[in-house]
Amino acid sequence: MANEPRDAQNSDAAIRPTNVRLIVVMLAAATSVLLYLDRFCVSFAADFIKEDLRLTQEQVGYFLSAFFFSYALAQVPAGWLSDRYGARIMLAIYIITWSVFTAMIGAVYSFTLLLVTRLGCGLGQAGAYPTCASVLSKWVPFRKRGAASAWISLGGRIGGAIAPLLTAVLIVQFVPLSTPVALNPQDIKNAPRLCAKIFPGDDVVPDNSPGRQVWSLMDDDTREVVRRGAEIHRRHVADAATNDSAEPQLSEPDAAQLLAALNQLLALQELYDEQAFQSAKLAREAVTAVQRRQAGETLSEVELRRFNRLVLEAGFPDEVGKLYVRGWRPVMFAYGGAGLFVAAAFWIVYRSRPEVHPWCNAAECELIAADRPPGAPSPHGKAGSVPIGRLLRSGSMWLSCLSQVGTNVGWVFLVTWFPRYLISQHNVPILQRGIMAMTPLVVGIVGMYSGGWLTDQLTRRLGVRWGRRLPMSLTRFTAAAGYGLCLWFSTFGAGSPWNSPWMYVAALSLVAFSTDMGVPASWAFCQDVGGRYVGSILGWGNMWGNLGASVFPPIYNYFLGETP
């Protein structure tokens, strides 16, 4: 009698489904986090990469666009390889490939190699989402596909959301207090223009400005060097209408004296003046140092020199090189190394179908297969050639692809140019910039989860057709409204609270919420119709969407030029 409850409990445990499918979904979601983390960390680091490699604005645009080009073209082949040879081996290969190329970005010193590594990242990542969709079609019950798809896409949005802030934090951490702060010749990006911003002649430089403060701390010999440099810049600007040549440089003796004078300023307690630098956007580290000084603390000699270097960078953001430039390369190495661990975890945990998994019992296998609609194509079995003819003849697929093209053209701004917009147009400090760039993507996470729940609910009530169609279509209109708000905000004056960084963050959060809310329905649609070709089908749609993303940066550069 005493053993009966235990026997009954053991019997119940034997027939209760295991939860391996949940582990598989969570691991696929973790892969998605890494996918977007590696994809968009370079967007936040783009200004540092540009400065380090001496790139033009046009080259930065091609660098950001290169990923989407190779990513788009490899979608169908990569998805088909997963359909043909199995998700376990192919996804492990894909993760290792893009992780190695991400690490290699941190090792390059030329624009050509930068493009090659970025194209390699796109090739490696192309198979990730098609393969994950194939994983879900084999491991998730039909009625849960929307929610499971939301979790995978949610992982991507989490990765994209934390990429700006995590990259900002890591860049700062990889430039420790012991990093030398003395300015080198290459740290002076435009010496004549710097001199023009310092020299007070003709009242060009306003009172209470960084230039006036620096001028007040220079000796007479250095002031004469600055005067000559300002005159060189003035003549160049006057001739700019008829002469498109590069700005001339200071003579070697003048350049050396200016550099020595700036390095001497790094040791001065009086360099920072609150009134002079009130309009400068100090890095968070420098703001903390200011607060410490105001509280009566004394900075150590090393802390003072580092603080003054950050002050000079903030006062002359286009003329003095950034100390944090030294931190972007180690970040690429760290992200690349993390990918190898994720690839190993996927290889250990995943199997091609529930029936062959040693941790999965018969009850879970039955649960997964139980509610597949009659006549629905089976996701199991080895795929043949890509059904390109059926794809080309499918009106539904073409409409889905068209939706993805437009969506990605609008969405890609959030993860490529938005961090750069915040620094170039609003001069937002690095850590605050990371928080602002992260915010729309965090809001998108809510939209993604809501979209998974919504498409599953609508499918139960309205059927598969409308359950997928409504979320995919209506959310595009609300996303467009978000960009409409951006245009409206820009009509207000520069000092208006409506034309402020946080208002644009709010409008772009609406864009992120809307676009992400429709993604689970799009994924579920591909799983509904894909059968053994889910990877190929989802890859086909992703290809068109990312071709839209690939053309955005060049279009941006065409209209806005080298100094947007």
XYZ file of C-alpha atoms in Angstrom:
564
model
C 0.000 0.000 0.000
C 2.787 2.342 0.931
C 4.416 1.744 -2.451
C 1.332 2.427 -4.551
C 1.591 6.200 -4.594
C 5.245 5.914 -5.579
C 4.432 3.374 -8.307
C 1.661 5.599 -9.564
C 4.028 8.530 -9.513
C 6.622 6.579 -11.500
C 3.933 5.548 -13.989
C 2.854 9.158 -14.447
C 6.470 10.209 -14.956
C 6.886 7.569 -17.644
C 3.986 8.891 -19.710
C 4.518 12.598 -19.001
C 6.212 14.298 -21.986
C 9.792 15.360 -21.472
C 10.711 18.980 -22.193
C 13.619 18.581 -24.576
C 11.753 20.694 -27.130
C 11.944 23.645 -24.728
C 15.705 23.220 -24.374
C 16.035 23.097 -28.159
C 13.994 26.288 -28.583
C 15.976 28.120 -25.902
C 19.286 27.054 -27.452
C 18.093 28.261 -30.847
C 17.100 31.544 -29.178
C 20.588 31.822 -27.644
C 22.033 31.311 -31.122
C 19.815 34.141 -32.288
C 21.122 36.414 -29.498
C 24.690 35.804 -30.638
C 23.636 36.263 -34.264
C 22.437 39.814 -33.744
C 25.096 40.691 -31.205
C 27.822 39.907 -33.739
C 25.854 41.466 -36.587
C 25.293 44.883 -35.062
C 28.190 45.428 -32.679
C 30.069 46.928 -35.628
C 27.323 49.510 -36.155
C 28.017 50.984 -32.731
C 31.784 50.707 -33.229
C 31.612 52.181 -36.751
C 32.893 55.628 -35.725
C 35.875 54.087 -33.956
C 36.554 51.779 -36.918
C 36.290 54.746 -39.293
C 38.793 56.766 -37.283
C 41.195 53.880 -36.744
C 41.312 52.833 -40.408
C 40.962 56.379 -41.808
C 37.814 55.507 -43.751
C 35.528 57.883 -45.593
C 31.809 58.087 -44.939
C 31.218 56.300 -48.242
C 33.506 53.442 -47.236
C 31.670 53.067 -43.918
C 28.419 52.799 -45.869
C 29.823 50.037 -48.070
C 31.221 48.275 -45.004
C 27.804 48.203 -43.313
C 26.064 47.263 -46.559
C 28.459 44.411 -47.435
C 27.070 42.162 -44.721
C 23.491 42.361 -45.974
C 24.571 41.724 -49.559
C 26.336 38.413 -48.884
C 23.782 37.529 -46.204
C 20.940 37.959 -48.687
C 22.488 36.048 -51.591
C 23.483 33.079 -49.404
C 20.070 32.667 -47.765
C 18.574 30.076 -50.093
C 21.761 27.988 -50.571
C 22.434 27.984 -46.832
C 18.822 27.087 -46.004
C 18.850 24.286 -48.563
C 22.109 22.861 -47.146
C 20.397 22.595 -43.761
C 17.362 20.915 -45.346
C 19.643 18.506 -47.179
C 22.328 17.659 -44.619
C 20.625 18.411 -41.316
C 20.490 21.317 -38.909
C 22.937 19.883 -36.392
C 26.051 19.881 -38.559
C 25.162 22.892 -40.673
C 24.207 25.298 -37.871
C 27.385 24.417 -35.970
C 29.372 25.219 -39.134
C 27.478 28.477 -39.651
C 28.095 29.670 -36.063
C 31.802 28.858 -36.242
C 32.126 30.589 -39.616
C 30.572 33.911 -38.646
C 32.334 33.882 -35.249
C 35.749 33.450 -36.853
C 35.074 36.256 -39.328
C 33.804 38.505 -36.510
C 37.072 37.972 -34.657
C 39.020 38.653 -37.859
C 37.382 42.094 -38.167
C 39.402 43.070 -35.109
C 42.632 42.054 -36.824
C 42.379 43.922 -40.143
C 44.112 47.187 -41.061
C 42.780 47.880 -44.553
C 39.409 48.673 -46.071
C 39.638 45.741 -48.506
C 40.168 43.171 -45.754
C 37.455 44.846 -43.688
C 35.006 44.249 -46.540
C 36.162 40.639 -46.939
C 35.630 39.844 -43.257
C 32.228 41.539 -43.259
C 31.161 39.593 -46.342
C 32.321 36.437 -44.555
C 30.136 37.283 -41.561
C 27.165 37.610 -43.898
C 27.858 34.238 -45.518
C 28.119 32.522 -42.136
C 25.005 34.097 -40.682
C 22.876 33.497 -43.795
C 21.991 29.971 -42.740
C 21.157 30.700 -39.105
C 17.518 31.758 -39.301
C 16.503 29.323 -42.074
C 18.077 26.514 -40.041
C 16.370 27.646 -36.833
C 13.029 27.688 -38.676
C 13.709 24.131 -39.797
C 14.497 23.191 -36.190
C 11.136 24.570 -35.030
C 9.189 22.757 -37.742
C 10.569 19.453 -36.424
C 10.473 20.137 -32.683
C 7.473 22.394 -31.982
C 3.753 21.459 -32.063
C 1.833 23.217 -34.835
C -0.318 25.319 -32.497
C 2.813 26.665 -30.764
C 4.767 27.680 -33.855
C 3.951 31.366 -33.585
C 5.109 31.602 -29.977
C 8.233 29.499 -30.642
C 9.082 31.641 -33.675
C 8.660 34.698 -31.466
C 11.209 33.293 -29.013
C 13.788 32.796 -31.770
C 13.230 36.261 -33.189
C 13.093 37.571 -29.637
C 16.608 36.259 -29.108
C 17.739 38.250 -32.115
C 16.144 41.400 -30.810
C 17.724 40.859 -27.391
C 21.100 40.535 -29.089
C 20.439 43.634 -31.166
C 19.190 45.528 -28.109
C 22.180 44.770 -25.905
C 24.734 45.156 -28.706
C 25.030 48.978 -28.421
C 25.239 49.092 -24.635
C 27.392 45.972 -24.228
C 29.741 47.119 -26.987
C 30.021 50.559 -25.364
C 30.779 49.036 -21.958
C 33.320 46.579 -23.375
C 35.088 49.277 -25.398
C 35.521 51.337 -22.235
C 36.662 48.271 -20.263
C 39.219 47.362 -22.917
C 40.779 50.825 -22.533
C 41.820 50.560 -18.862
C 43.239 53.349 -16.709
C 46.767 52.171 -17.517
C 46.293 52.926 -21.240
C 48.714 55.684 -22.392
C 46.789 58.891 -23.061
C 49.476 61.056 -24.672
C 48.420 62.359 -28.075
C 50.281 60.989 -31.092
C 50.599 62.807 -34.445
C 47.822 60.620 -35.919
C 45.514 61.704 -33.087
C 45.378 65.228 -34.561
C 42.971 64.614 -37.424
C 42.977 68.168 -38.825
C 45.576 70.488 -37.283
C 44.682 73.697 -39.234
C 41.008 73.359 -38.380
C 41.901 72.684 -34.739
C 43.995 75.863 -34.725
C 41.046 77.790 -36.205
C 38.841 76.595 -33.336
C 41.437 77.737 -30.786
C 42.661 81.057 -32.244
C 40.479 83.934 -30.981
C 41.191 86.347 -33.854
C 38.302 88.182 -35.534
C 35.977 86.934 -32.781
C 35.558 83.644 -34.698
C 35.997 81.667 -31.504
C 33.287 82.620 -28.977
C 33.913 83.393 -25.328
C 33.458 80.545 -22.851
C 34.360 77.944 -25.480
C 36.842 75.058 -25.393
C 39.011 76.975 -27.879
C 39.262 80.080 -25.684
C 40.052 77.942 -22.638
C 42.869 76.109 -24.433
C 44.192 79.399 -25.847
C 44.391 80.905 -22.358
C 46.689 78.079 -21.209
C 49.162 78.266 -24.111
C 52.469 80.122 -24.138
C 53.288 82.818 -26.685
C 55.289 80.556 -29.013
C 52.475 78.046 -29.251
C 49.950 80.820 -29.805
C 51.935 81.930 -32.835
C 51.796 78.374 -34.195
C 48.041 78.353 -33.665
C 47.713 81.712 -35.430
C 49.574 80.392 -38.472
C 47.481 77.227 -38.521
C 44.247 79.220 -38.306
C 45.384 81.336 -41.258
C 46.082 78.193 -43.306
C 42.571 76.944 -42.570
C 41.022 80.340 -43.378
C 42.705 80.462 -46.790
C 41.645 76.890 -47.522
C 38.004 77.648 -46.679
C 38.109 80.798 -48.837
C 39.434 78.810 -51.802
C 37.109 75.837 -51.260
C 34.595 77.051 -53.861
C 37.176 76.786 -56.647
C 39.672 74.326 -55.204
C 38.612 70.865 -54.061
C 42.058 69.845 -52.805
C 42.667 68.374 -49.377
C 43.341 70.788 -46.546
C 47.069 71.609 -46.249
C 48.982 70.610 -43.145
C 51.119 72.501 -40.680
C 54.861 72.461 -41.149
C 56.624 69.693 -39.251
C 58.080 72.035 -36.581
C 54.685 73.709 -36.044
C 52.879 70.354 -35.881
C 55.392 69.044 -33.349
C 55.082 72.155 -31.163
C 51.283 72.062 -31.237
C 51.310 68.382 -30.278
C 53.735 68.990 -27.410
C 51.614 71.870 -26.127
C 48.434 69.781 -26.164
C 50.179 66.982 -24.271
C 51.314 69.491 -21.659
C 47.684 70.476 -21.142
C 46.897 66.915 -20.055
C 48.714 67.509 -16.758
C 46.910 70.758 -15.872
C 44.220 70.870 -13.185
C 42.734 74.001 -14.759
C 42.136 72.639 -18.270
C 38.523 71.750 -17.535
C 36.321 74.781 -16.994
C 32.604 74.172 -16.574
C 31.589 77.262 -18.523
C 34.011 76.634 -21.386
C 32.991 72.995 -21.847
C 29.290 73.309 -20.995
C 28.234 72.470 -24.576
C 30.684 69.578 -24.934
C 29.298 66.054 -24.562
C 31.659 64.412 -22.104
C 32.051 60.665 -21.948
C 30.423 59.042 -18.916
C 33.877 58.397 -17.438
C 34.703 62.114 -17.682
C 31.346 63.097 -16.161
C 32.117 60.847 -13.186
C 35.509 62.551 -12.797
C 33.817 65.982 -12.827
C 31.429 64.843 -10.088
C 34.339 63.594 -8.004
C 36.156 66.920 -8.351
C 33.013 68.835 -7.394
C 32.738 66.633 -4.303
C 36.228 67.709 -3.250
C 38.136 64.616 -4.368
C 41.545 64.957 -5.967
C 42.223 62.917 -9.075
C 45.495 61.011 -9.216
C 48.023 62.061 -11.829
C 47.016 59.161 -14.090
C 43.299 59.905 -13.623
C 43.821 63.621 -14.324
C 45.693 63.002 -17.564
C 43.026 60.571 -18.764
C 40.261 62.990 -17.757
C 41.898 65.857 -19.648
C 42.329 63.675 -22.744
C 38.588 62.950 -22.710
C 37.892 66.664 -22.168
C 39.940 67.625 -25.247
C 38.156 64.976 -27.333
C 34.762 66.308 -26.244
C 35.747 69.917 -26.906
C 37.126 69.160 -30.378
C 35.305 65.971 -31.486
C 36.232 66.288 -35.186
C 39.857 67.292 -34.661
C 41.183 65.168 -31.768
C 41.255 61.363 -32.019
C 39.258 59.269 -29.557
C 40.995 57.369 -26.781
C 38.327 54.664 -26.965
C 39.373 53.821 -30.531
C 41.830 51.407 -28.940
C 38.995 49.309 -27.512
C 36.994 48.176 -30.534
C 39.386 45.448 -31.709
C 39.365 43.415 -28.444
C 35.555 43.584 -28.511
C 35.519 41.787 -31.874
C 37.831 39.091 -30.495
C 35.565 38.604 -27.450
C 32.405 38.261 -29.534
C 34.093 35.842 -31.904
C 35.298 33.656 -29.038
C 31.823 33.494 -27.498
C 30.479 31.996 -30.725
C 32.683 28.920 -30.442
C 31.059 28.039 -27.106
C 27.549 28.428 -28.561
C 28.451 26.190 -31.514
C 29.729 23.486 -29.153
C 26.563 23.698 -27.015
C 24.307 23.303 -30.061
C 26.261 20.277 -31.295
C 26.009 18.581 -27.901
C 22.290 19.224 -27.300
C 20.579 19.094 -30.689
C 19.411 16.099 -32.788
C 17.763 16.186 -36.200
C 14.388 14.875 -34.965
C 12.785 14.090 -31.587
C 12.622 10.330 -32.167
C 16.413 9.936 -32.184
C 17.170 12.210 -29.235
C 18.340 10.214 -26.174
C 16.655 12.645 -23.765
C 13.259 12.723 -25.515
C 10.557 10.172 -24.579
C 7.744 8.792 -26.740
C 5.132 11.029 -25.089
C 6.971 14.164 -26.182
C 7.356 12.829 -29.721
C 3.592 12.202 -29.875
C 2.866 15.668 -28.471
C 4.980 17.345 -31.137
C 3.321 15.472 -34.011
C -0.233 15.333 -32.629
C -1.861 18.532 -33.889
C -0.316 18.821 -37.357
C -3.258 19.584 -39.706
C -4.291 16.829 -42.142
C -2.513 17.249 -45.439
C 0.193 19.483 -44.001
C 3.612 18.629 -45.465
C 5.881 16.600 -43.207
C 9.004 18.409 -41.999
C 11.029 15.188 -41.868
C 13.111 13.564 -44.564
C 15.974 14.677 -46.783
C 15.166 17.517 -49.159
C 15.722 17.318 -52.895
C 16.562 20.310 -55.055
C 15.222 23.761 -54.134
C 11.599 24.096 -55.388
C 12.454 27.309 -57.217
C 9.659 26.940 -59.751
C 6.956 26.751 -57.093
C 8.482 29.723 -55.289
C 8.426 31.835 -58.446
C 4.773 30.941 -59.113
C 3.533 31.602 -55.570
C 1.749 34.927 -55.206
C 1.682 34.589 -51.429
C 5.457 34.152 -51.293
C 6.024 37.195 -53.521
C 3.800 39.349 -51.326
C 5.652 38.103 -48.232
C 8.992 38.907 -49.904
C 7.815 42.388 -50.917
C 6.751 43.046 -47.326
C 10.191 41.996 -46.093
C 11.990 44.280 -48.576
C 10.112 47.349 -47.385
C 10.350 46.331 -43.751
C 14.127 45.900 -43.824
C 14.733 49.174 -45.658
C 12.974 50.939 -42.786
C 14.165 48.735 -39.928
C 17.868 48.581 -40.760
C 18.348 52.247 -39.823
C 17.751 51.279 -36.193
C 20.693 48.894 -36.091
C 23.172 50.542 -38.448
C 22.894 54.333 -38.553
C 20.921 55.256 -35.448
C 23.948 55.173 -33.078
C 25.876 57.323 -35.563
C 22.930 59.695 -35.929
C 22.927 60.225 -32.155
C 26.595 61.254 -32.131
C 26.659 63.246 -35.375
C 23.408 65.180 -34.913
C 23.005 65.294 -31.123
C 26.574 64.591 -29.886
C 25.310 62.062 -27.317
C 28.085 60.597 -25.068
C 29.115 56.981 -25.625
C 27.326 55.197 -22.748
C 24.171 57.317 -22.995
C 24.280 56.710 -26.746
C 24.366 52.977 -26.058
C 21.254 53.224 -23.869
C 19.386 55.295 -26.467
C 20.325 52.999 -29.336
C 19.276 49.992 -27.262
C 15.861 51.340 -26.265
C 13.932 50.798 -29.556
C 15.225 47.243 -29.760
C 14.146 46.532 -26.186
C 10.677 47.812 -27.077
C 10.844 45.572 -30.152
C 11.252 42.590 -27.831
C 7.813 43.326 -26.386
C 6.413 43.574 -29.905
C 8.033 40.296 -30.907
C 6.578 38.366 -27.980
C 3.178 40.006 -28.468
C 3.242 39.086 -32.151
C 3.856 35.413 -31.400
C 0.921 35.298 -29.007
C -1.264 37.288 -31.409
C -0.724 35.101 -34.480
C -1.403 31.913 -32.487
C -4.603 33.397 -31.059
C -5.816 34.692 -34.430
C -5.026 31.352 -36.077
C -7.244 29.522 -33.567
C -10.112 31.983 -34.065
C -9.857 33.008 -37.732
C -7.877 30.173 -39.318
C -4.340 29.960 -40.616
C -4.788 32.406 -43.515
C -5.991 35.423 -41.536
C -4.026 34.440 -38.439
C -0.831 34.980 -40.409
C -2.022 37.734 -42.765
C -3.291 40.358 -40.295
C -0.161 40.657 -38.098
C 2.108 40.673 -41.162
C 0.244 43.519 -42.888
C -1.296 45.905 -40.361
C 1.919 46.370 -38.383
C 3.681 47.801 -41.476
C 1.369 50.829 -41.372
C 2.097 51.614 -37.724
C 5.836 51.261 -38.416
C 5.528 53.819 -41.209
C 3.736 56.116 -38.758
C 6.816 56.001 -36.518
C 8.977 57.452 -39.290
C 6.248 60.013 -39.950
C 6.657 61.174 -36.347
C 10.411 61.579 -36.933
C 9.705 63.897 -39.862
C 7.245 65.874 -37.755
C 9.703 66.270 -34.865
C 12.321 67.651 -37.264
C 10.063 70.615 -38.089
C 10.555 72.032 -34.578
C 13.502 74.239 -33.664
C 16.780 72.830 -32.397
C 16.029 73.867 -28.806
C 12.525 72.416 -28.751
C 11.884 69.405 -26.487
C 10.054 67.828 -29.434
C 13.278 67.905 -31.489
C 15.374 66.077 -28.890
C 17.152 62.692 -28.947
C 14.624 60.999 -26.672
C 11.687 61.998 -28.886
C 13.342 60.289 -31.842
C 14.029 57.286 -29.613
C 10.292 57.154 -28.827
C 9.270 57.367 -32.504
C 11.763 54.711 -33.541
C 10.568 52.516 -30.676
C 7.172 52.511 -32.389
C 8.930 51.408 -35.593
C 10.703 48.573 -33.748
C 7.571 47.434 -31.901
C 5.534 47.336 -35.121
C 8.033 45.585 -37.354
C 8.845 42.967 -34.731
C 5.192 42.278 -34.005
C 4.738 40.945 -37.546
C 7.848 38.738 -37.624
C 6.441 35.631 -35.816
C 3.548 35.418 -38.291
C 6.008 35.573 -41.189
C 8.118 32.786 -39.701
C 5.087 30.633 -38.929
C 3.839 31.102 -42.506
C 7.124 29.690 -43.864
C 6.882 26.721 -41.497
C 3.237 26.139 -42.461
C 4.007 25.804 -46.185
C 7.628 24.626 -46.130
C 7.472 20.908 -45.307
C 10.980 19.475 -45.809
C 12.043 22.776 -47.370
C 11.458 25.151 -44.447
C 15.073 26.340 -44.516
C 14.914 27.030 -48.250
C 11.525 28.767 -48.013
C 12.496 31.026 -45.125
C 15.845 31.685 -46.813
C 14.011 32.825 -49.956
C 12.021 35.415 -48.006
C 15.049 36.512 -45.984
C 17.036 36.940 -49.191
C 14.653 39.556 -50.538
C 14.361 41.282 -47.181
C 18.108 41.615 -46.799
C 18.605 42.774 -50.355
C 16.434 45.669 -49.227
C 18.702 46.141 -46.217
C 21.832 46.020 -48.386
C 20.770 48.930 -50.586
C 19.933 51.222 -47.661
C 23.433 52.444 -46.635
C 24.457 53.473 -50.201
C 21.112 55.270 -50.626
C 21.720 57.050 -47.323
C 25.184 58.147 -48.455
C 23.922 59.250 -51.870
C 21.430 61.709 -50.397
C 23.356 62.906 -47.332
C 26.975 62.807 -48.511
C 30.257 62.657 -46.607
C 29.074 64.892 -43.744
C 25.417 63.939 -43.114
